[in-house]
Each structure stands twice: as C-alpha cells, then as structure tokens.
Tab-separated table of C-alpha atoms in Angstrom:
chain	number	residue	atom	x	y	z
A	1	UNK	CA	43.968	60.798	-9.185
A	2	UNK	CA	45.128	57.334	-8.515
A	3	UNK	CA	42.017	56.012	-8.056
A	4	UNK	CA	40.357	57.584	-10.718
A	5	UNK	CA	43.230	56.138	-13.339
A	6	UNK	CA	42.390	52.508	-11.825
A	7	UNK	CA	38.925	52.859	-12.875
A	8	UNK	CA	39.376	53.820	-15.603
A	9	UNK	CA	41.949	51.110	-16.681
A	10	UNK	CA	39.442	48.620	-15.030
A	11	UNK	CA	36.592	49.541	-17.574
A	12	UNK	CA	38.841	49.520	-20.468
A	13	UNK	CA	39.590	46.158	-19.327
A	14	UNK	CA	36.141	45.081	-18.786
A	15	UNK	CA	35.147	46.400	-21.822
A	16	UNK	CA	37.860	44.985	-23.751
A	17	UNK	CA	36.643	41.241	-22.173
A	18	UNK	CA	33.313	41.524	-23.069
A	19	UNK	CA	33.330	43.226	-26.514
A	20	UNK	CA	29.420	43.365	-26.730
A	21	UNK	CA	26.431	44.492	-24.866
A	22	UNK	CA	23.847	42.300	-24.038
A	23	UNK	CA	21.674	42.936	-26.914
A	24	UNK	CA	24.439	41.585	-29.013
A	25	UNK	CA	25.636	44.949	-30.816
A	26	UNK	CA	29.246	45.336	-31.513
A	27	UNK	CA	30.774	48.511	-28.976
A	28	UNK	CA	34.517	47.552	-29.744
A	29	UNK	CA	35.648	46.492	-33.524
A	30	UNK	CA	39.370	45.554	-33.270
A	31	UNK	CA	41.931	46.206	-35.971
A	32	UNK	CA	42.372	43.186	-38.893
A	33	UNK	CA	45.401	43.946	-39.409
A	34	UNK	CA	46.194	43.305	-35.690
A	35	UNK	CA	47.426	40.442	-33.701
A	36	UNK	CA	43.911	38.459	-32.933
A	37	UNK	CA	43.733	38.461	-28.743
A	38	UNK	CA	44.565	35.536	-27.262
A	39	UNK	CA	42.604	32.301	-26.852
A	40	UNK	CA	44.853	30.477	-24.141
A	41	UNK	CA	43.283	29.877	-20.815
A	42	UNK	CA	42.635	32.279	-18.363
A	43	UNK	CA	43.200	32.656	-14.474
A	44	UNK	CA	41.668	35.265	-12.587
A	45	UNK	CA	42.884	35.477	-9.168
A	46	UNK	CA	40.956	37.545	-6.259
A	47	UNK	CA	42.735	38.622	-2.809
A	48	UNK	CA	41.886	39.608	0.151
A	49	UNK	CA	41.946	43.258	0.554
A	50	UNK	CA	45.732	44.594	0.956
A	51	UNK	CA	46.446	41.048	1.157
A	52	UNK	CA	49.205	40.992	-1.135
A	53	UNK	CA	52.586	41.780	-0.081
A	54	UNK	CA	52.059	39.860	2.838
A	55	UNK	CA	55.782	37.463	2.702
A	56	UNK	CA	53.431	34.187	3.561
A	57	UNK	CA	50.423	33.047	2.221
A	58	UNK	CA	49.095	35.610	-0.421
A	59	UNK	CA	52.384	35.604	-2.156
A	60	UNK	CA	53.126	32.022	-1.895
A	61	UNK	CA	49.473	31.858	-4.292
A	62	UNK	CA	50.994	34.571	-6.897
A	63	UNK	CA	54.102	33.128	-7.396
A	64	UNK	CA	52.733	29.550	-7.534
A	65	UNK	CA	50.222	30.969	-9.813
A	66	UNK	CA	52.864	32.692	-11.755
A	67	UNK	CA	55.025	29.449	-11.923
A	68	UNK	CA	52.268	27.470	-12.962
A	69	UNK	CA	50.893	29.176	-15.774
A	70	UNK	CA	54.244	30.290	-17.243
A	71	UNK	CA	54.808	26.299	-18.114
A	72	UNK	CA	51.539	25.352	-19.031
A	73	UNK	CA	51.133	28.758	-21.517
A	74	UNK	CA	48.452	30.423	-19.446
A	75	UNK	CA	47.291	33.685	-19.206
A	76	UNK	CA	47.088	35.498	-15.473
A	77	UNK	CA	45.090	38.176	-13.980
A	78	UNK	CA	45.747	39.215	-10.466
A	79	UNK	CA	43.314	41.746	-8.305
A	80	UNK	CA	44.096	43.124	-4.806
A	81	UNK	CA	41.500	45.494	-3.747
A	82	UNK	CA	41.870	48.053	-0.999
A	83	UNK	CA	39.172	48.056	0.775
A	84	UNK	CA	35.927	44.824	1.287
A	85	UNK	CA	34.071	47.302	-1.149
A	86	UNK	CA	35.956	47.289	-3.992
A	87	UNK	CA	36.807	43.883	-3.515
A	88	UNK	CA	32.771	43.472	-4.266
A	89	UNK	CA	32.773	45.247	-7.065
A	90	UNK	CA	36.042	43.111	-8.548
A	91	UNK	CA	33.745	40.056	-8.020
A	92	UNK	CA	30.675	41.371	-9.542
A	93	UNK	CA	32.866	42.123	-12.834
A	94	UNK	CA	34.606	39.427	-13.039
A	95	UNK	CA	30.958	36.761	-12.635
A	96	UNK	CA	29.645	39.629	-15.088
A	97	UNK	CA	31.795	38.670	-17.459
A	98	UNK	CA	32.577	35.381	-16.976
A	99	UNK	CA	29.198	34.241	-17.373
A	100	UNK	CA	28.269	36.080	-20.603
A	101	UNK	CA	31.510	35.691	-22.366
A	102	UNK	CA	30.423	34.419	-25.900
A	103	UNK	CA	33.840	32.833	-26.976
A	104	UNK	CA	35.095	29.186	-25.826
A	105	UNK	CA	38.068	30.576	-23.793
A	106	UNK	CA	38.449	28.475	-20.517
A	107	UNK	CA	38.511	30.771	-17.633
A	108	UNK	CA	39.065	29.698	-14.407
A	109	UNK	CA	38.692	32.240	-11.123
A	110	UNK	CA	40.485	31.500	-7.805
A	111	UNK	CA	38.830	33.519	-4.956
A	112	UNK	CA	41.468	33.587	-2.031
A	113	UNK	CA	39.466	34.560	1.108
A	114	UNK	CA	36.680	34.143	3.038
A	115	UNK	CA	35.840	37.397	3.655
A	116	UNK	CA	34.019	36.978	0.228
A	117	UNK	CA	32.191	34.025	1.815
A	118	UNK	CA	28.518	35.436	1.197
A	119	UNK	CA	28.611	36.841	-2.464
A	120	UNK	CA	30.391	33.433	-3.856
A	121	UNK	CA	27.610	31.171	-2.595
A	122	UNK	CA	24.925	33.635	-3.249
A	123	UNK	CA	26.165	34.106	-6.914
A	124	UNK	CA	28.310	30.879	-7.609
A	125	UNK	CA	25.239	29.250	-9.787
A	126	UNK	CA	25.533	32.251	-12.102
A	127	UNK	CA	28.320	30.665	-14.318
A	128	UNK	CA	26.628	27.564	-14.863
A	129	UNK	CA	25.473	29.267	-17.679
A	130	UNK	CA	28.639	29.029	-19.230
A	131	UNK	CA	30.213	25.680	-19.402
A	132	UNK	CA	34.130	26.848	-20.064
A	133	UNK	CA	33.466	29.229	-16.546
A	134	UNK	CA	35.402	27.674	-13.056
A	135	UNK	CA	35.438	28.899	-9.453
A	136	UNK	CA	37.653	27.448	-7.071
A	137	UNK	CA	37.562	28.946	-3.862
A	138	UNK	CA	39.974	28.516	-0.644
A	139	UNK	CA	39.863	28.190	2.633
A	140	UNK	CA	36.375	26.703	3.590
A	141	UNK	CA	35.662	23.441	4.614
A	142	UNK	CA	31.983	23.700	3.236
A	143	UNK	CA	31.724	23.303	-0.305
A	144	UNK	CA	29.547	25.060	-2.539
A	145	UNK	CA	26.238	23.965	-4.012
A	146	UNK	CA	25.994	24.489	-7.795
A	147	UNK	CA	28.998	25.248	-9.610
A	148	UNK	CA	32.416	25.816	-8.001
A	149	UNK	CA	34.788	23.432	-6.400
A	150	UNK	CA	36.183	24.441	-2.540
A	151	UNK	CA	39.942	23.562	-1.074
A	152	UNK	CA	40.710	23.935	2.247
A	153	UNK	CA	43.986	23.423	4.130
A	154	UNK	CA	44.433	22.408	7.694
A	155	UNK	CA	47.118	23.524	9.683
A	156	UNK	CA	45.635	21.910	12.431
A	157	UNK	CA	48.417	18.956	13.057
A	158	UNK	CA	51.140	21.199	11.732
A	159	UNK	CA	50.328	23.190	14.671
A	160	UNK	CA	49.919	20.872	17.053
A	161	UNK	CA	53.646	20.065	16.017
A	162	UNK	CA	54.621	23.503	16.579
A	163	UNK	CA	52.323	24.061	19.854
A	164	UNK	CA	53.661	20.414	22.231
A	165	UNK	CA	57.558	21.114	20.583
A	166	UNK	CA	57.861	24.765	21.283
A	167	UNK	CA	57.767	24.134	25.342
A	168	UNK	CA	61.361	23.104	24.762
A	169	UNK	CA	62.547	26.183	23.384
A	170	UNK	CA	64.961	28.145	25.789
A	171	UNK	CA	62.587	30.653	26.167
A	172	UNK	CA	60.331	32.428	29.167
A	173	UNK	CA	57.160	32.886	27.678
A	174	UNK	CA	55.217	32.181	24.625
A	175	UNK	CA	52.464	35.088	22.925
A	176	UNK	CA	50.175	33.656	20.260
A	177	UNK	CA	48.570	36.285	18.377
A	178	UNK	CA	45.583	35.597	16.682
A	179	UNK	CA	43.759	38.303	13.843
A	180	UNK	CA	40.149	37.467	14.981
A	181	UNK	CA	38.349	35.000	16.266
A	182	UNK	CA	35.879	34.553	13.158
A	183	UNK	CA	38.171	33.450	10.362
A	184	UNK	CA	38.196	29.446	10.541
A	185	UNK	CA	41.696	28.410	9.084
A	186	UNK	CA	43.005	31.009	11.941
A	187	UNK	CA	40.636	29.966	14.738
A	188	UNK	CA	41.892	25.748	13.761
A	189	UNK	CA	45.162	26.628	13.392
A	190	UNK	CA	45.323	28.000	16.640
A	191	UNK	CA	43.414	25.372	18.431
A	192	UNK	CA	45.849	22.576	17.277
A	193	UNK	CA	48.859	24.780	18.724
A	194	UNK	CA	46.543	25.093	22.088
A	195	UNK	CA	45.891	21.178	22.061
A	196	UNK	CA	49.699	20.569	21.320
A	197	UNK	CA	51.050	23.020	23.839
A	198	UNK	CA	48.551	21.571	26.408
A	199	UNK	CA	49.836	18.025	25.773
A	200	UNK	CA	52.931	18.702	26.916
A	201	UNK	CA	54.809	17.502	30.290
A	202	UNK	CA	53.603	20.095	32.094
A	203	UNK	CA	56.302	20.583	34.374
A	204	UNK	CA	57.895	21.956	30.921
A	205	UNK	CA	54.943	24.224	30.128
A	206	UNK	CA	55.914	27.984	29.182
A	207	UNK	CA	53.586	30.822	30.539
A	208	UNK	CA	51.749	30.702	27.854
A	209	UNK	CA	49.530	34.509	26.127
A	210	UNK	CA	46.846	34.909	23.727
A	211	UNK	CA	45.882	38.108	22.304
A	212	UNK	CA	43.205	39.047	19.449
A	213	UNK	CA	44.062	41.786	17.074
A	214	UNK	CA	40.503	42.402	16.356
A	215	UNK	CA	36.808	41.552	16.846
A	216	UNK	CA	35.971	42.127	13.625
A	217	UNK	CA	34.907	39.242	10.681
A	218	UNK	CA	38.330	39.800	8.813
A	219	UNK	CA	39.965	42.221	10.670
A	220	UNK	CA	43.480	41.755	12.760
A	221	UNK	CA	45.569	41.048	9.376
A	222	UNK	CA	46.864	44.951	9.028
A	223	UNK	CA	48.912	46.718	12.255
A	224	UNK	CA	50.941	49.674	12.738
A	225	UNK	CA	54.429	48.907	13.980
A	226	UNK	CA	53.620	51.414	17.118
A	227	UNK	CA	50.446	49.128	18.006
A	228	UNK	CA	52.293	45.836	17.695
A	229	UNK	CA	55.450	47.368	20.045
A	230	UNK	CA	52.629	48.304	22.425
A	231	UNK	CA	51.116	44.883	22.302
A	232	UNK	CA	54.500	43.258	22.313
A	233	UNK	CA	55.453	45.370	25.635
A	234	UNK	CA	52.456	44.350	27.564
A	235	UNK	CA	53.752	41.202	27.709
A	236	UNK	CA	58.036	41.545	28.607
A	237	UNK	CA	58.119	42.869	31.709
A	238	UNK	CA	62.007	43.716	31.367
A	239	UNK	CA	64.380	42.999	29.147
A	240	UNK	CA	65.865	40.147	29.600
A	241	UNK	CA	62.584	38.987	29.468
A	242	UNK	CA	62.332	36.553	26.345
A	243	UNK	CA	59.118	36.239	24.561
A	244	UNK	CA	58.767	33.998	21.741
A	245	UNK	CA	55.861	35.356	19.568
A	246	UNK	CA	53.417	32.971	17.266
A	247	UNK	CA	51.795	35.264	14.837
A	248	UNK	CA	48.522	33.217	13.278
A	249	UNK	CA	47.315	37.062	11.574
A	250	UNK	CA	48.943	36.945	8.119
A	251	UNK	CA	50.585	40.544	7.520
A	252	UNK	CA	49.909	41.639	10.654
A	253	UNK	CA	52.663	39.499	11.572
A	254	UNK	CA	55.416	42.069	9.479
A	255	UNK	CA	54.563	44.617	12.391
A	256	UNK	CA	55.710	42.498	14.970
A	257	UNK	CA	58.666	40.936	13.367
A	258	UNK	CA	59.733	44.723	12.511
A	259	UNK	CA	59.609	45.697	16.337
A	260	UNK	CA	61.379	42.471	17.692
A	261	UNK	CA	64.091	42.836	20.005
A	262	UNK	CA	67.467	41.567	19.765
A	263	UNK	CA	67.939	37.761	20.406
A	264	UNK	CA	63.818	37.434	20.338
A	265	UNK	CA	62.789	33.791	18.694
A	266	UNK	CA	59.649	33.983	16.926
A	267	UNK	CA	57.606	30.907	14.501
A	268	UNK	CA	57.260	32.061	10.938
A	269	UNK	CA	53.757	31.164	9.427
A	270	UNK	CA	53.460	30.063	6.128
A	271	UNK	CA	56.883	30.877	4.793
A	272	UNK	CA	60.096	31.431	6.482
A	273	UNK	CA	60.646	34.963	7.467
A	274	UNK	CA	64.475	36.305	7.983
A	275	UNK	CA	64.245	38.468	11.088
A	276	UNK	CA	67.790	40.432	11.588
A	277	UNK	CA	69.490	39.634	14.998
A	278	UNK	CA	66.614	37.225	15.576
A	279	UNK	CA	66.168	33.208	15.640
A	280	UNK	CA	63.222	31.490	13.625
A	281	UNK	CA	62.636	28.611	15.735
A	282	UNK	CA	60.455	26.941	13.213
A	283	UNK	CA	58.472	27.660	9.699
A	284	UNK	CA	55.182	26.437	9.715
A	285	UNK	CA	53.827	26.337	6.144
A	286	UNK	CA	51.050	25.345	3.210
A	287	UNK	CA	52.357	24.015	0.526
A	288	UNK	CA	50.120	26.300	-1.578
A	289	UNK	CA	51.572	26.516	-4.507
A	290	UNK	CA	52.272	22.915	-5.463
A	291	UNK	CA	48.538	22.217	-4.495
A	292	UNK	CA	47.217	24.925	-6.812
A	293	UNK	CA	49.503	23.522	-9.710
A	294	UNK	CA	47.859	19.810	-9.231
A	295	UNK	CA	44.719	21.755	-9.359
A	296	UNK	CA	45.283	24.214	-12.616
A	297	UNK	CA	46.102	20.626	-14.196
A	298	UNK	CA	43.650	19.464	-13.234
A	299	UNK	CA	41.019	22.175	-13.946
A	300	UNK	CA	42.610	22.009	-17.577
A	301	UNK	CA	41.783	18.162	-17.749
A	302	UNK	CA	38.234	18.719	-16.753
A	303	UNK	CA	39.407	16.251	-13.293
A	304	UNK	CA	38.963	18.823	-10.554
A	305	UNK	CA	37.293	18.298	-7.091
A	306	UNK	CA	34.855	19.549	-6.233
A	307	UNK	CA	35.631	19.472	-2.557
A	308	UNK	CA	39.244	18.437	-0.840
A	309	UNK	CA	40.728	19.053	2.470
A	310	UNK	CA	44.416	18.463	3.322
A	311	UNK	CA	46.663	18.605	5.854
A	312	UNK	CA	49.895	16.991	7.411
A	313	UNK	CA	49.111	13.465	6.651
A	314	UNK	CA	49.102	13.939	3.228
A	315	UNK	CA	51.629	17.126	2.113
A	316	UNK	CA	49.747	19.814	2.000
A	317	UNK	CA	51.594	21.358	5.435
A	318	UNK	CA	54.552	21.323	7.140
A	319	UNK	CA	57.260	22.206	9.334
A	320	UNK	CA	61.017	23.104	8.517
A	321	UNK	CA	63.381	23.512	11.594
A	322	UNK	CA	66.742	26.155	10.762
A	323	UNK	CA	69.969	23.838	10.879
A	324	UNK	CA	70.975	23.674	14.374
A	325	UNK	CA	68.334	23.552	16.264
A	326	UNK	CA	70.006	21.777	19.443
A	327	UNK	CA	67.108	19.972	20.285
A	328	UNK	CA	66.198	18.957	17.069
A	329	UNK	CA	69.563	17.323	16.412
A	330	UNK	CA	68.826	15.705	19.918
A	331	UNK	CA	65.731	14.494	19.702
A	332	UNK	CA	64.663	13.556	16.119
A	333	UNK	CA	63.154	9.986	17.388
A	334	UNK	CA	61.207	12.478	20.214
A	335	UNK	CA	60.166	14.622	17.074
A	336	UNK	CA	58.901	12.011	14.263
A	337	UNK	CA	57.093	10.514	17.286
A	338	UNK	CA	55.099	13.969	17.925
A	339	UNK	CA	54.613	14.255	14.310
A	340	UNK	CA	52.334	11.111	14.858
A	341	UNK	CA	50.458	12.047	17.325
A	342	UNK	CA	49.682	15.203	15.497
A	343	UNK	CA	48.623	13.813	12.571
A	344	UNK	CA	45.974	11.225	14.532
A	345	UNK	CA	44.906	14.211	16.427
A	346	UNK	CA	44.428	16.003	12.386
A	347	UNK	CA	42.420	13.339	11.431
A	348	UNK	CA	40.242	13.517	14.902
A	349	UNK	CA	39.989	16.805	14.439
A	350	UNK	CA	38.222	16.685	11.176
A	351	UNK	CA	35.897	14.251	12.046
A	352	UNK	CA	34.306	16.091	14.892
C-alpha cells in the first residue's frame, strides 16, 4: 500500500511539473483565484539508494542543501529511492521534465552517486535543449561531455593523515573496512590510508586487516548488525583484544559502531559519530556542504565549473582530533609536519 501511495504522489507531482503533454494541450488548468506556483529556483537532489539516513555523507548534502537554499529563497526537492531501479526511474522523470519544461524557472539537479554513472553520461546532452536546465554530478573525477558540470572530492591526503598517525594509537590492531572495491572515492580513500600507514616507522606498525563488504558495483554500504559482529569477531581473538575499526562503507559503518565493544576506538568518516562507552580517535571529513553552497552561488550566477577536484590542500577535507588526544597535545609539530607530506603525496596522487 505504501508503495502504491508513492506512486501515486510521484505522478501527481510529475504531472503537476509539466502541466502539458507534448502536443501542447492543456491536462491541468489551475485555479485564478489561487496563489500562482512558484517561480524561484529549483534544486532537485538524487541519492543513492537508502542512502539517506546515513549520519556522514548523504546527510551532510541535505542539510547543506537545506541551509543553502533557505538563505538564498530556493526551492528543494529531495529523492531517496529504495532500490537501483527506482532510482532509474527518478532520473528518467526528473531529465523528462527538466528538458521540456516550457517556463524560465532555473532548475538545477544534483545527482549524488555513481552508481548512476551510465544513465547521466548517456542522457546528460538531453537538457541542452533547455538553457535554464543544470546537472552537477559528484564524485567522479571524469567530467561529462555536453552539458553538466562534475565535482569530485579527494580524501586521498586526509587519509594518508589518518593512515601514518593512527600507528600511534594505543591500540593492537587496526581493521579497515572497505564497501567494494569498484566505487573510486572508496577505493582512493583507502589507498591514501594504505600509503600513510605504510610510511610509518615500522617498528610502530599495527597488525594491520582489510576486509570487503561486497563484490558488487555499489554494494557493501547496507549491513545487518549480526553480519558486522560476525565480521568484527573474526578479527579479536579475546577480549582484551583491542581493534580499532576504519569504516570507508558509508552506512554500513552504523552496523559496526552499533556492535562495538566497550573501550573500542574507532575513525569516524565524514562526520563525527558519538559511539557510547567508545573513543573516536579522529573524524575524517568533506566539507560538503560549504562546497555545494559556493557552487548553488555559483550555479545562480551562471559561474559554475564545469569540472573541479579538491582535497586537503585546499579545504575541501579534513581531520578533527577529540580534545585530549595525548599524542596530539604531544606532538602537534610531529602532526602539521605529516599533514605536509600528505598533502604532496595528494597532489602526486592526482597527477598519476
């Protein structure tokens, strides 16, 4: 019944949006004596599927989003599909609409993920038949031909941070978790903690565990709380065993923070995550939401990019240590000195 009541409202909405058919005959006559709909700038925002909800990156966007357009007098539409499916059928609506809308309303639509990778750049060109239409889509490094402008951000040096300071945690062992080996801000992210941990002095080197949630082209970023206790298990062989978990696999990561025991450190990715009875050792994060406010304004002044990458050097990540963090209070020269290093080996990175 639920799903059948989401339909529905969807085709009111779509047919509310477009307000004619194709061959130009009227199928919706509003009111005169009713308020006239709204003219003000629209942004359509597309998730991954179940994405939101996920306390880090997904959310970070809405409430950015939210925060944005509430001061510059925009209008908002958020979508969340359940399933890769109806996520294709969102998309095929909204490029429906957007590129034979009639009026001069400026609509601008933010795809999130790139699990929608093939259907943007196989449909992208489609609204440049409508000059007040904008795509901007996140996380790819390639940007698109035709229409659309592409923003990626590299946690690449942010992790490298986390990945060559995290050896001097008091801690026995280290368990990077990774959602699939397919999804590139994952798979770069997890490579600068790798390069980072591996520059080290080794004879401070923690045992050191990967593990893949899923082989599967966007899979690994949904888990039961009995499979990530499972997975968590395989790797404490008592406990007083401490294991201090790295969770690059977006909501996935809720599982395993759920199922953490007592005393456990863990690094919270892209937005600090209170874990009770446990220690954050360090929040890794984009800075999301500021970026996509520089970008709204500068969608609305007709100044966007069409293609930007950032990263450590410049803002768009970082790190934030909990007050008193022994080390850290220790060892800020040691620190700023890493952070250095890290952002050379960004900028290396991302010339290769």
């Amino acid at each position: 019944m639920a799903k059948n009541n989401l339909w529905t409202l969807l085709l009111v909405i779509f047919m509310a949006l477009t307000a004619c058919t194709k061959d130009g005959n009227t199928i919706y006559q509003t009111n005169p004596d009713e308020e006239k709909p709204s003219t003000a700038p629209l942004v359509t925002v597309i998730y991954g599927p179940n994405s939101l909800g996920d306390r880090a990156y997904c959310d970070k966007i809405y409430r950015g989003i939210e925060a944005t357009a509430s001061k510059r007098g925009l209008r908002t539409l958020h979508l969340m599909p359940e399933s890769m499916e109806q996520g294709l059928t969102y998309l095929e609506m909204i490029f429906q609409q957007m590129e034979s809308a009639q009026d001069s309303v400026r609509r601008l639509f933010i795809a999130t993920s790139p699990v929608y990778d093939d259907f943007i750049r196989k449909n992208n060109r489609r609204l440049e038949h409508n000059p007040n239409a904008d795509l901007l889509y996140l996380e790819t490094t390639t940007p698109l031909e035709g229409k659309g402008s592409t923003l990626y951000i590299d946690y690449y040096g942010a992790m490298y941070m986390v990945g060559n300071l995290i050896n001097y945690l008091w801690t026995n062992k280290l368990l990077l978790v990774m959602a699939n080996p397919y999804i590139q801000s994952v798979v770069e992210a997890s490579e600068g903690f790798l390069e980072g941990y591996h520059a080290a002095i080794p004879e401070e080197q923690k045992p050191l565990y990967i593990r893949y949630l899923s082989d599967e082209p966007g899979g690994g970023f949904q888990l039961a709380d009995t499979t990530a206790l499972r997975i968590f298990e395989e790797y404490r062989e008592n406990e007083s065993d401490d294991v201090c978990l790295v969770p690059m696999c977006g909501g996935a990561g809720n599982a395993f923070f759920r199922i953490l025991p007592q005393a456990s450190y863990y690094v919270s990715i892209d937005e600090y995550v209170p874990v009770s009875r446990c220690y954050c050792y360090v929040t890794v994060f984009k800075n999301i939401d500021k970026v996509l406010n520089d970008y709204i304004e500068q969608w609305e002044n007709g100044t966007m990019p069409k293609h930007q990458t950032l990263g450590l050097a410049d803002g768009g990540t970082d790190l934030d240590f909990p007050e008193g963090t022994v080390w850290l209070e220790r060892e800020n020269v040691y620190a700023d000195s890493v952070r250095q290093v890290a952002i050379r080996k960004e900028a290396e990175h991302a010339n290769r």
